[in-house]
Amino acid sequence: MPELLTERLVLRRWRAEDRGPFAAMNGNAAVMEFFPAPLSRAQSDDLAERADGLFETLGYGLWALELRETGEFAGFTGLAPMPEGVPGAGGVEVGWRLAQPFWGRGLATEAARAALRFGFENAGLSEVNSITAVINVRSRAVMERLGMREADRFEHPRVPEGSPLRLHVRYTIRPEGEFGSQMQK
């Protein structure tokens, strides 16, 4: 699987040395604000293994993000199967998670744009989804900067009833037409 390069990032396969900073990121309450709970080290290591394993089974996955200038691990961005039981299940989702020091720089948008381009141009995807809690305005803003459009809202079956995170929104983008023209910007 080739690395993807953007102006400021390398999207690459996971390395053993990513596990520590990844676990610190997944244990950070601010980073995990829109998830049910921070992850333990074991849960974080399992996620890294599953994220990298997608490349072997699907030909794409969740790339580790590295800053080109410094080589620092910044988080992940990539393509993965949509969760079961939600609108768009059976399709592909673009997702991202960045460590807090890397927020507010446009890195999530830059990386997600590269992942979408790979999905459309190399993996032949006809549509890509993205989901988040309705109250996650930062991720929703990234989706909108990518040219994605809101498709529907739903209660996420894996989020406990009564949680403010249960109500989710799904955005979609296609490689052509109104959505695809926005992706190139």
PDB file of N, CA and C in Angstrom, residues 62-154:
ATOM      1  N   LEU A  62      -7.388   2.946   7.535  1.00  0.00           N
ATOM      2  CA  LEU A  62      -7.167   4.157   8.330  1.00  0.00           C
ATOM      3  C   LEU A  62      -5.662   4.377   8.426  1.00  0.00           C
ATOM      4  N   TRP A  63      -5.189   5.366   7.693  1.00  0.00           N
ATOM      5  CA  TRP A  63      -3.766   5.668   7.666  1.00  0.00           C
ATOM      6  C   TRP A  63      -3.336   6.405   8.931  1.00  0.00           C
ATOM      7  N   ALA A  64      -2.153   6.081   9.424  1.00  0.00           N
ATOM      8  CA  ALA A  64      -1.525   6.889  10.469  1.00  0.00           C
ATOM      9  C   ALA A  64      -1.086   8.190   9.815  1.00  0.00           C
ATOM     10  N   LEU A  65      -1.248   9.296  10.538  1.00  0.00           N
ATOM     11  CA  LEU A  65      -0.848  10.608  10.024  1.00  0.00           C
ATOM     12  C   LEU A  65       0.479  11.023  10.642  1.00  0.00           C
ATOM     13  N   GLU A  66       1.377  11.456   9.795  1.00  0.00           N
ATOM     14  CA  GLU A  66       2.693  11.925  10.229  1.00  0.00           C
ATOM     15  C   GLU A  66       2.940  13.298   9.605  1.00  0.00           C
ATOM     16  N   LEU A  67       3.408  14.235  10.404  1.00  0.00           N
ATOM     17  CA  LEU A  67       3.766  15.540   9.853  1.00  0.00           C
ATOM     18  C   LEU A  67       5.025  15.388   9.004  1.00  0.00           C
ATOM     19  N   ARG A  68       4.980  15.861   7.778  1.00  0.00           N
ATOM     20  CA  ARG A  68       6.128  15.736   6.875  1.00  0.00           C
ATOM     21  C   ARG A  68       7.349  16.470   7.428  1.00  0.00           C
ATOM     22  N   GLU A  69       7.123  17.631   8.022  1.00  0.00           N
ATOM     23  CA  GLU A  69       8.226  18.475   8.473  1.00  0.00           C
ATOM     24  C   GLU A  69       8.977  17.888   9.663  1.00  0.00           C
ATOM     25  N   THR A  70       8.252  17.271  10.596  1.00  0.00           N
ATOM     26  CA  THR A  70       8.879  16.828  11.850  1.00  0.00           C
ATOM     27  C   THR A  70       8.858  15.317  12.059  1.00  0.00           C
ATOM     28  N   GLY A  71       8.016  14.589  11.313  1.00  0.00           N
ATOM     29  CA  GLY A  71       7.867  13.147  11.525  1.00  0.00           C
ATOM     30  C   GLY A  71       6.983  12.796  12.708  1.00  0.00           C
ATOM     31  N   GLU A  72       6.352  13.793  13.338  1.00  0.00           N
ATOM     32  CA  GLU A  72       5.492  13.543  14.498  1.00  0.00           C
ATOM     33  C   GLU A  72       4.228  12.784  14.092  1.00  0.00           C
ATOM     34  N   PHE A  73       3.808  11.859  14.952  1.00  0.00           N
ATOM     35  CA  PHE A  73       2.520  11.186  14.800  1.00  0.00           C
ATOM     36  C   PHE A  73       1.434  12.185  15.193  1.00  0.00           C
ATOM     37  N   ALA A  74       0.434  12.380  14.318  1.00  0.00           N
ATOM     38  CA  ALA A  74      -0.607  13.378  14.574  1.00  0.00           C
ATOM     39  C   ALA A  74      -1.991  12.777  14.767  1.00  0.00           C
ATOM     40  N   GLY A  75      -2.172  11.494  14.406  1.00  0.00           N
ATOM     41  CA  GLY A  75      -3.499  10.875  14.520  1.00  0.00           C
ATOM     42  C   GLY A  75      -3.733   9.909  13.379  1.00  0.00           C
ATOM     43  N   PHE A  76      -4.989   9.803  12.946  1.00  0.00           N
ATOM     44  CA  PHE A  76      -5.299   8.951  11.794  1.00  0.00           C
ATOM     45  C   PHE A  76      -6.393   9.575  10.951  1.00  0.00           C
ATOM     46  N   THR A  77      -6.430   9.163   9.712  1.00  0.00           N
ATOM     47  CA  THR A  77      -7.482   9.529   8.773  1.00  0.00           C
ATOM     48  C   THR A  77      -7.568   8.414   7.760  1.00  0.00           C
ATOM     49  N   GLY A  78      -8.782   8.112   7.311  1.00  0.00           N
ATOM     50  CA  GLY A  78      -8.874   7.115   6.267  1.00  0.00           C
ATOM     51  C   GLY A  78     -10.272   6.622   6.022  1.00  0.00           C
ATOM     52  N   LEU A  79     -10.319   5.462   5.408  1.00  0.00           N
ATOM     53  CA  LEU A  79     -11.550   4.841   4.933  1.00  0.00           C
ATOM     54  C   LEU A  79     -11.767   3.516   5.641  1.00  0.00           C
ATOM     55  N   ALA A  80     -13.007   3.290   6.065  1.00  0.00           N
ATOM     56  CA  ALA A  80     -13.338   2.058   6.786  1.00  0.00           C
ATOM     57  C   ALA A  80     -14.802   1.717   6.531  1.00  0.00           C
ATOM     58  N   PRO A  81     -15.180   0.453   6.757  1.00  0.00           N
ATOM     59  CA  PRO A  81     -16.591   0.088   6.602  1.00  0.00           C
ATOM     60  C   PRO A  81     -17.474   0.853   7.585  1.00  0.00           C
ATOM     61  N   MET A  82     -18.648   1.230   7.111  1.00  0.00           N
ATOM     62  CA  MET A  82     -19.633   1.879   7.984  1.00  0.00           C
ATOM     63  C   MET A  82     -20.085   0.879   9.042  1.00  0.00           C
ATOM     64  N   PRO A  83     -20.393   1.369  10.252  1.00  0.00           N
ATOM     65  CA  PRO A  83     -20.895   0.469  11.296  1.00  0.00           C
ATOM     66  C   PRO A  83     -22.234  -0.155  10.909  1.00  0.00           C
ATOM     67  N   GLU A  84     -22.480  -1.349  11.405  1.00  0.00           N
ATOM     68  CA  GLU A  84     -23.770  -2.008  11.190  1.00  0.00           C
ATOM     69  C   GLU A  84     -24.860  -1.260  11.939  1.00  0.00           C
ATOM     70  N   GLY A  85     -26.066  -1.318  11.412  1.00  0.00           N
ATOM     71  CA  GLY A  85     -27.215  -0.764  12.108  1.00  0.00           C
ATOM     72  C   GLY A  85     -27.405   0.729  11.977  1.00  0.00           C
ATOM     73  N   VAL A  86     -26.648   1.375  11.069  1.00  0.00           N
ATOM     74  CA  VAL A  86     -26.804   2.814  10.857  1.00  0.00           C
ATOM     75  C   VAL A  86     -27.088   3.064   9.375  1.00  0.00           C
ATOM     76  N   PRO A  87     -27.690   4.202   9.031  1.00  0.00           N
ATOM     77  CA  PRO A  87     -27.858   4.518   7.611  1.00  0.00           C
ATOM     78  C   PRO A  87     -26.500   4.487   6.911  1.00  0.00           C
ATOM     79  N   GLY A  88     -26.449   3.903   5.734  1.00  0.00           N
ATOM     80  CA  GLY A  88     -25.192   3.782   5.007  1.00  0.00           C
ATOM     81  C   GLY A  88     -24.415   2.517   5.341  1.00  0.00           C
ATOM     82  N   ALA A  89     -24.942   1.671   6.256  1.00  0.00           N
ATOM     83  CA  ALA A  89     -24.267   0.409   6.597  1.00  0.00           C
ATOM     84  C   ALA A  89     -24.028  -0.385   5.314  1.00  0.00           C
ATOM     85  N   GLY A  90     -22.862  -1.016   5.244  1.00  0.00           N
ATOM     86  CA  GLY A  90     -22.471  -1.731   4.041  1.00  0.00           C
ATOM     87  C   GLY A  90     -21.628  -0.864   3.117  1.00  0.00           C
ATOM     88  N   GLY A  91     -21.618   0.437   3.374  1.00  0.00           N
ATOM     89  CA  GLY A  91     -20.821   1.368   2.598  1.00  0.00           C
ATOM     90  C   GLY A  91     -19.506   1.668   3.276  1.00  0.00           C
ATOM     91  N   VAL A  92     -18.875   2.745   2.862  1.00  0.00           N
ATOM     92  CA  VAL A  92     -17.561   3.137   3.361  1.00  0.00           C
ATOM     93  C   VAL A  92     -17.668   4.510   4.006  1.00  0.00           C
ATOM     94  N   GLU A  93     -16.919   4.670   5.087  1.00  0.00           N
ATOM     95  CA  GLU A  93     -16.887   5.923   5.835  1.00  0.00           C
ATOM     96  C   GLU A  93     -15.489   6.524   5.767  1.00  0.00           C
ATOM     97  N   VAL A  94     -15.415   7.847   5.630  1.00  0.00           N
ATOM     98  CA  VAL A  94     -14.158   8.549   5.837  1.00  0.00           C
ATOM     99  C   VAL A  94     -14.194   9.085   7.262  1.00  0.00           C
ATOM    100  N   GLY A  95     -13.092   8.882   7.989  1.00  0.00           N
ATOM    101  CA  GLY A  95     -13.041   9.321   9.374  1.00  0.00           C
ATOM    102  C   GLY A  95     -11.669   9.836   9.724  1.00  0.00           C
ATOM    103  N   TRP A  96     -11.590  10.513  10.859  1.00  0.00           N
ATOM    104  CA  TRP A  96     -10.334  11.107  11.301  1.00  0.00           C
ATOM    105  C   TRP A  96     -10.362  11.269  12.805  1.00  0.00           C
ATOM    106  N   ARG A  97      -9.200  11.314  13.383  1.00  0.00           N
ATOM    107  CA  ARG A  97      -9.019  11.650  14.801  1.00  0.00           C
ATOM    108  C   ARG A  97      -7.599  12.187  14.931  1.00  0.00           C
ATOM    109  N   LEU A  98      -7.483  13.395  15.427  1.00  0.00           N
ATOM    110  CA  LEU A  98      -6.172  14.022  15.577  1.00  0.00           C
ATOM    111  C   LEU A  98      -5.901  14.321  17.042  1.00  0.00           C
ATOM    112  N   ALA A  99      -4.635  14.224  17.411  1.00  0.00           N
ATOM    113  CA  ALA A  99      -4.221  14.614  18.753  1.00  0.00           C
ATOM    114  C   ALA A  99      -4.449  16.118  18.910  1.00  0.00           C
ATOM    115  N   GLN A 100      -4.781  16.521  20.105  1.00  0.00           N
ATOM    116  CA  GLN A 100      -5.181  17.902  20.375  1.00  0.00           C
ATOM    117  C   GLN A 100      -4.180  18.963  19.898  1.00  0.00           C
ATOM    118  N   PRO A 101      -2.851  18.749  20.026  1.00  0.00           N
ATOM    119  CA  PRO A 101      -1.924  19.787  19.559  1.00  0.00           C
ATOM    120  C   PRO A 101      -2.019  20.080  18.056  1.00  0.00           C
ATOM    121  N   PHE A 102      -2.691  19.202  17.301  1.00  0.00           N
ATOM    122  CA  PHE A 102      -2.762  19.354  15.848  1.00  0.00           C
ATOM    123  C   PHE A 102      -4.109  19.898  15.373  1.00  0.00           C
ATOM    124  N   TRP A 103      -4.976  20.241  16.313  1.00  0.00           N
ATOM    125  CA  TRP A 103      -6.290  20.799  15.965  1.00  0.00           C
ATOM    126  C   TRP A 103      -6.132  22.215  15.427  1.00  0.00           C
ATOM    127  N   GLY A 104      -7.117  22.621  14.635  1.00  0.00           N
ATOM    128  CA  GLY A 104      -7.218  23.999  14.189  1.00  0.00           C
ATOM    129  C   GLY A 104      -6.238  24.403  13.098  1.00  0.00           C
ATOM    130  N   ARG A 105      -5.609  23.449  12.456  1.00  0.00           N
ATOM    131  CA  ARG A 105      -4.621  23.741  11.406  1.00  0.00           C
ATOM    132  C   ARG A 105      -5.107  23.311  10.019  1.00  0.00           C
ATOM    133  N   GLY A 106      -6.300  22.724   9.951  1.00  0.00           N
ATOM    134  CA  GLY A 106      -6.794  22.235   8.665  1.00  0.00           C
ATOM    135  C   GLY A 106      -6.238  20.880   8.271  1.00  0.00           C
ATOM    136  N   LEU A 107      -5.569  20.204   9.204  1.00  0.00           N
ATOM    137  CA  LEU A 107      -4.945  18.916   8.881  1.00  0.00           C
ATOM    138  C   LEU A 107      -5.972  17.815   8.638  1.00  0.00           C
ATOM    139  N   ALA A 108      -7.071  17.805   9.391  1.00  0.00           N
ATOM    140  CA  ALA A 108      -8.098  16.782   9.184  1.00  0.00           C
ATOM    141  C   ALA A 108      -8.688  16.911   7.788  1.00  0.00           C
ATOM    142  N   THR A 109      -8.972  18.136   7.359  1.00  0.00           N
ATOM    143  CA  THR A 109      -9.524  18.357   6.024  1.00  0.00           C
ATOM    144  C   THR A 109      -8.519  17.941   4.959  1.00  0.00           C
ATOM    145  N   GLU A 110      -7.269  18.319   5.129  1.00  0.00           N
ATOM    146  CA  GLU A 110      -6.216  17.982   4.166  1.00  0.00           C
ATOM    147  C   GLU A 110      -6.062  16.466   4.030  1.00  0.00           C
ATOM    148  N   ALA A 111      -6.024  15.786   5.151  1.00  0.00           N
ATOM    149  CA  ALA A 111      -5.860  14.329   5.126  1.00  0.00           C
ATOM    150  C   ALA A 111      -7.102  13.636   4.575  1.00  0.00           C
ATOM    151  N   ALA A 112      -8.278  14.077   4.995  1.00  0.00           N
ATOM    152  CA  ALA A 112      -9.520  13.442   4.516  1.00  0.00           C
ATOM    153  C   ALA A 112      -9.688  13.645   3.018  1.00  0.00           C
ATOM    154  N   ARG A 113      -9.288  14.793   2.510  1.00  0.00           N
ATOM    155  CA  ARG A 113      -9.370  15.031   1.061  1.00  0.00           C
ATOM    156  C   ARG A 113      -8.494  14.013   0.319  1.00  0.00           C
ATOM    157  N   ALA A 114      -7.300  13.744   0.836  1.00  0.00           N
ATOM    158  CA  ALA A 114      -6.416  12.753   0.212  1.00  0.00           C
ATOM    159  C   ALA A 114      -7.019  11.352   0.290  1.00  0.00           C
ATOM    160  N   ALA A 115      -7.629  11.015   1.423  1.00  0.00           N
ATOM    161  CA  ALA A 115      -8.262   9.702   1.569  1.00  0.00           C
ATOM    162  C   ALA A 115      -9.444   9.558   0.609  1.00  0.00           C
ATOM    163  N   LEU A 116     -10.256  10.603   0.489  1.00  0.00           N
ATOM    164  CA  LEU A 116     -11.385  10.561  -0.452  1.00  0.00           C
ATOM    165  C   LEU A 116     -10.890  10.395  -1.886  1.00  0.00           C
ATOM    166  N   ARG A 117      -9.886  11.151  -2.258  1.00  0.00           N
ATOM    167  CA  ARG A 117      -9.340  11.038  -3.619  1.00  0.00           C
ATOM    168  C   ARG A 117      -8.880   9.600  -3.875  1.00  0.00           C
ATOM    169  N   PHE A 118      -8.186   9.003  -2.895  1.00  0.00           N
ATOM    170  CA  PHE A 118      -7.754   7.620  -3.052  1.00  0.00           C
ATOM    171  C   PHE A 118      -8.967   6.705  -3.214  1.00  0.00           C
ATOM    172  N   GLY A 119      -9.978   6.900  -2.383  1.00  0.00           N
ATOM    173  CA  GLY A 119     -11.173   6.061  -2.452  1.00  0.00           C
ATOM    174  C   GLY A 119     -11.868   6.129  -3.793  1.00  0.00           C
ATOM    175  N   PHE A 120     -11.986   7.327  -4.343  1.00  0.00           N
ATOM    176  CA  PHE A 120     -12.673   7.489  -5.620  1.00  0.00           C
ATOM    177  C   PHE A 120     -11.804   7.083  -6.802  1.00  0.00           C
ATOM    178  N   GLU A 121     -10.537   7.472  -6.785  1.00  0.00           N
ATOM    179  CA  GLU A 121      -9.672   7.238  -7.945  1.00  0.00           C
ATOM    180  C   GLU A 121      -9.012   5.869  -7.949  1.00  0.00           C
ATOM    181  N   ASN A 122      -8.702   5.311  -6.783  1.00  0.00           N
ATOM    182  CA  ASN A 122      -7.970   4.044  -6.729  1.00  0.00           C
ATOM    183  C   ASN A 122      -8.831   2.867  -6.294  1.00  0.00           C
ATOM    184  N   ALA A 123      -9.767   3.102  -5.381  1.00  0.00           N
ATOM    185  CA  ALA A 123     -10.594   2.004  -4.879  1.00  0.00           C
ATOM    186  C   ALA A 123     -11.938   1.915  -5.596  1.00  0.00           C
ATOM    187  N   GLY A 124     -12.227   2.855  -6.476  1.00  0.00           N
ATOM    188  CA  GLY A 124     -13.450   2.798  -7.267  1.00  0.00           C
ATOM    189  C   GLY A 124     -14.729   2.998  -6.470  1.00  0.00           C
ATOM    190  N   LEU A 125     -14.655   3.692  -5.360  1.00  0.00           N
ATOM    191  CA  LEU A 125     -15.858   3.914  -4.551  1.00  0.00           C
ATOM    192  C   LEU A 125     -16.795   4.875  -5.266  1.00  0.00           C
ATOM    193  N   SER A 126     -18.092   4.654  -5.134  1.00  0.00           N
ATOM    194  CA  SER A 126     -19.077   5.521  -5.774  1.00  0.00           C
ATOM    195  C   SER A 126     -19.710   6.503  -4.788  1.00  0.00           C
ATOM    196  N   GLU A 127     -19.518   6.255  -3.501  1.00  0.00           N
ATOM    197  CA  GLU A 127     -20.038   7.143  -2.474  1.00  0.00           C
ATOM    198  C   GLU A 127     -19.256   6.881  -1.198  1.00  0.00           C
ATOM    199  N   VAL A 128     -19.025   7.934  -0.432  1.00  0.00           N
ATOM    200  CA  VAL A 128     -18.379   7.804   0.870  1.00  0.00           C
ATOM    201  C   VAL A 128     -19.223   8.564   1.879  1.00  0.00           C
ATOM    202  N   ASN A 129     -19.384   7.974   3.045  1.00  0.00           N
ATOM    203  CA  ASN A 129     -20.150   8.534   4.153  1.00  0.00           C
ATOM    204  C   ASN A 129     -19.209   9.072   5.219  1.00  0.00           C
ATOM    205  N   SER A 130     -19.770   9.851   6.121  1.00  0.00           N
ATOM    206  CA  SER A 130     -19.083  10.223   7.349  1.00  0.00           C
ATOM    207  C   SER A 130     -20.164  10.466   8.387  1.00  0.00           C
ATOM    208  N   ILE A 131     -19.934   9.958   9.602  1.00  0.00           N
ATOM    209  CA  ILE A 131     -20.928  10.134  10.659  1.00  0.00           C
ATOM    210  C   ILE A 131     -20.271  10.698  11.907  1.00  0.00           C
ATOM    211  N   THR A 132     -21.074  11.415  12.678  1.00  0.00           N
ATOM    212  CA  THR A 132     -20.630  11.929  13.964  1.00  0.00           C
ATOM    213  C   THR A 132     -21.855  12.299  14.776  1.00  0.00           C
ATOM    214  N   ALA A 133     -21.635  12.556  16.051  1.00  0.00           N
ATOM    215  CA  ALA A 133     -22.709  13.074  16.892  1.00  0.00           C
ATOM    216  C   ALA A 133     -23.126  14.448  16.349  1.00  0.00           C
ATOM    217  N   VAL A 134     -24.418  14.719  16.354  1.00  0.00           N
ATOM    218  CA  VAL A 134     -24.934  15.988  15.852  1.00  0.00           C
ATOM    219  C   VAL A 134     -24.241  17.166  16.530  1.00  0.00           C
ATOM    220  N   ILE A 135     -23.911  17.024  17.810  1.00  0.00           N
ATOM    221  CA  ILE A 135     -23.320  18.138  18.550  1.00  0.00           C
ATOM    222  C   ILE A 135     -21.821  18.343  18.268  1.00  0.00           C
ATOM    223  N   ASN A 136     -21.215  17.485  17.455  1.00  0.00           N
ATOM    224  CA  ASN A 136     -19.797  17.609  17.127  1.00  0.00           C
ATOM    225  C   ASN A 136     -19.624  18.594  15.963  1.00  0.00           C
ATOM    226  N   VAL A 137     -19.682  19.874  16.278  1.00  0.00           N
ATOM    227  CA  VAL A 137     -19.653  20.891  15.234  1.00  0.00           C
ATOM    228  C   VAL A 137     -18.299  20.955  14.516  1.00  0.00           C
ATOM    229  N   ARG A 138     -17.202  20.621  15.177  1.00  0.00           N
ATOM    230  CA  ARG A 138     -15.891  20.666  14.517  1.00  0.00           C
ATOM    231  C   ARG A 138     -15.798  19.615  13.407  1.00  0.00           C
ATOM    232  N   SER A 139     -16.207  18.383  13.694  1.00  0.00           N
ATOM    233  CA  SER A 139     -16.153  17.356  12.644  1.00  0.00           C
ATOM    234  C   SER A 139     -17.157  17.638  11.539  1.00  0.00           C
ATOM    235  N   ARG A 140     -18.310  18.154  11.896  1.00  0.00           N
ATOM    236  CA  ARG A 140     -19.301  18.496  10.876  1.00  0.00           C
ATOM    237  C   ARG A 140     -18.764  19.594   9.958  1.00  0.00           C
ATOM    238  N   ALA A 141     -18.008  20.527  10.517  1.00  0.00           N
ATOM    239  CA  ALA A 141     -17.410  21.581   9.693  1.00  0.00           C
ATOM    240  C   ALA A 141     -16.394  20.996   8.710  1.00  0.00           C
ATOM    241  N   VAL A 142     -15.624  19.990   9.154  1.00  0.00           N
ATOM    242  CA  VAL A 142     -14.693  19.320   8.239  1.00  0.00           C
ATOM    243  C   VAL A 142     -15.479  18.663   7.106  1.00  0.00           C
ATOM    244  N   MET A 143     -16.549  17.964   7.447  1.00  0.00           N
ATOM    245  CA  MET A 143     -17.367  17.303   6.424  1.00  0.00           C
ATOM    246  C   MET A 143     -17.864  18.319   5.399  1.00  0.00           C
ATOM    247  N   GLU A 144     -18.307  19.456   5.859  1.00  0.00           N
ATOM    248  CA  GLU A 144     -18.827  20.475   4.953  1.00  0.00           C
ATOM    249  C   GLU A 144     -17.710  21.093   4.119  1.00  0.00           C
ATOM    250  N   ARG A 145     -16.516  21.289   4.690  1.00  0.00           N
ATOM    251  CA  ARG A 145     -15.383  21.804   3.904  1.00  0.00           C
ATOM    252  C   ARG A 145     -14.980  20.819   2.813  1.00  0.00           C
ATOM    253  N   LEU A 146     -15.200  19.530   3.058  1.00  0.00           N
ATOM    254  CA  LEU A 146     -14.889  18.510   2.059  1.00  0.00           C
ATOM    255  C   LEU A 146     -15.906  18.478   0.922  1.00  0.00           C
ATOM    256  N   GLY A 147     -17.014  19.200   1.078  1.00  0.00           N
ATOM    257  CA  GLY A 147     -18.068  19.167   0.071  1.00  0.00           C
ATOM    258  C   GLY A 147     -19.123  18.122   0.349  1.00  0.00           C
ATOM    259  N   MET A 148     -19.065  17.511   1.518  1.00  0.00           N
ATOM    260  CA  MET A 148     -20.064  16.517   1.889  1.00  0.00           C
ATOM    261  C   MET A 148     -21.367  17.238   2.241  1.00  0.00           C
ATOM    262  N   ARG A 149     -22.474  16.527   2.052  1.00  0.00           N
ATOM    263  CA  ARG A 149     -23.790  17.085   2.348  1.00  0.00           C
ATOM    264  C   ARG A 149     -24.518  16.182   3.329  1.00  0.00           C
ATOM    265  N   GLU A 150     -25.272  16.805   4.227  1.00  0.00           N
ATOM    266  CA  GLU A 150     -26.036  16.038   5.207  1.00  0.00           C
ATOM    267  C   GLU A 150     -27.062  15.168   4.491  1.00  0.00           C
ATOM    268  N   ALA A 151     -27.084  13.880   4.841  1.00  0.00           N
ATOM    269  CA  ALA A 151     -28.024  12.929   4.243  1.00  0.00           C
ATOM    270  C   ALA A 151     -29.159  12.590   5.197  1.00  0.00           C
ATOM    271  N   ASP A 152     -28.836  12.353   6.463  1.00  0.00           N
ATOM    272  CA  ASP A 152     -29.881  12.022   7.431  1.00  0.00           C
ATOM    273  C   ASP A 152     -29.346  12.073   8.851  1.00  0.00           C
ATOM    274  N   ARG A 153     -30.281  11.984   9.784  1.00  0.00           N
ATOM    275  CA  ARG A 153     -29.963  11.938  11.218  1.00  0.00           C
ATOM    276  C   ARG A 153     -30.568  10.656  11.774  1.00  0.00           C
ATOM    277  N   PHE A 154     -29.906  10.116  12.798  1.00  0.00           N
ATOM    278  CA  PHE A 154     -30.347   8.838  13.358  1.00  0.00           C
ATOM    279  C   PHE A 154     -29.813   8.684  14.771  1.00  0.00           C
TER     280      PHE A 154
END
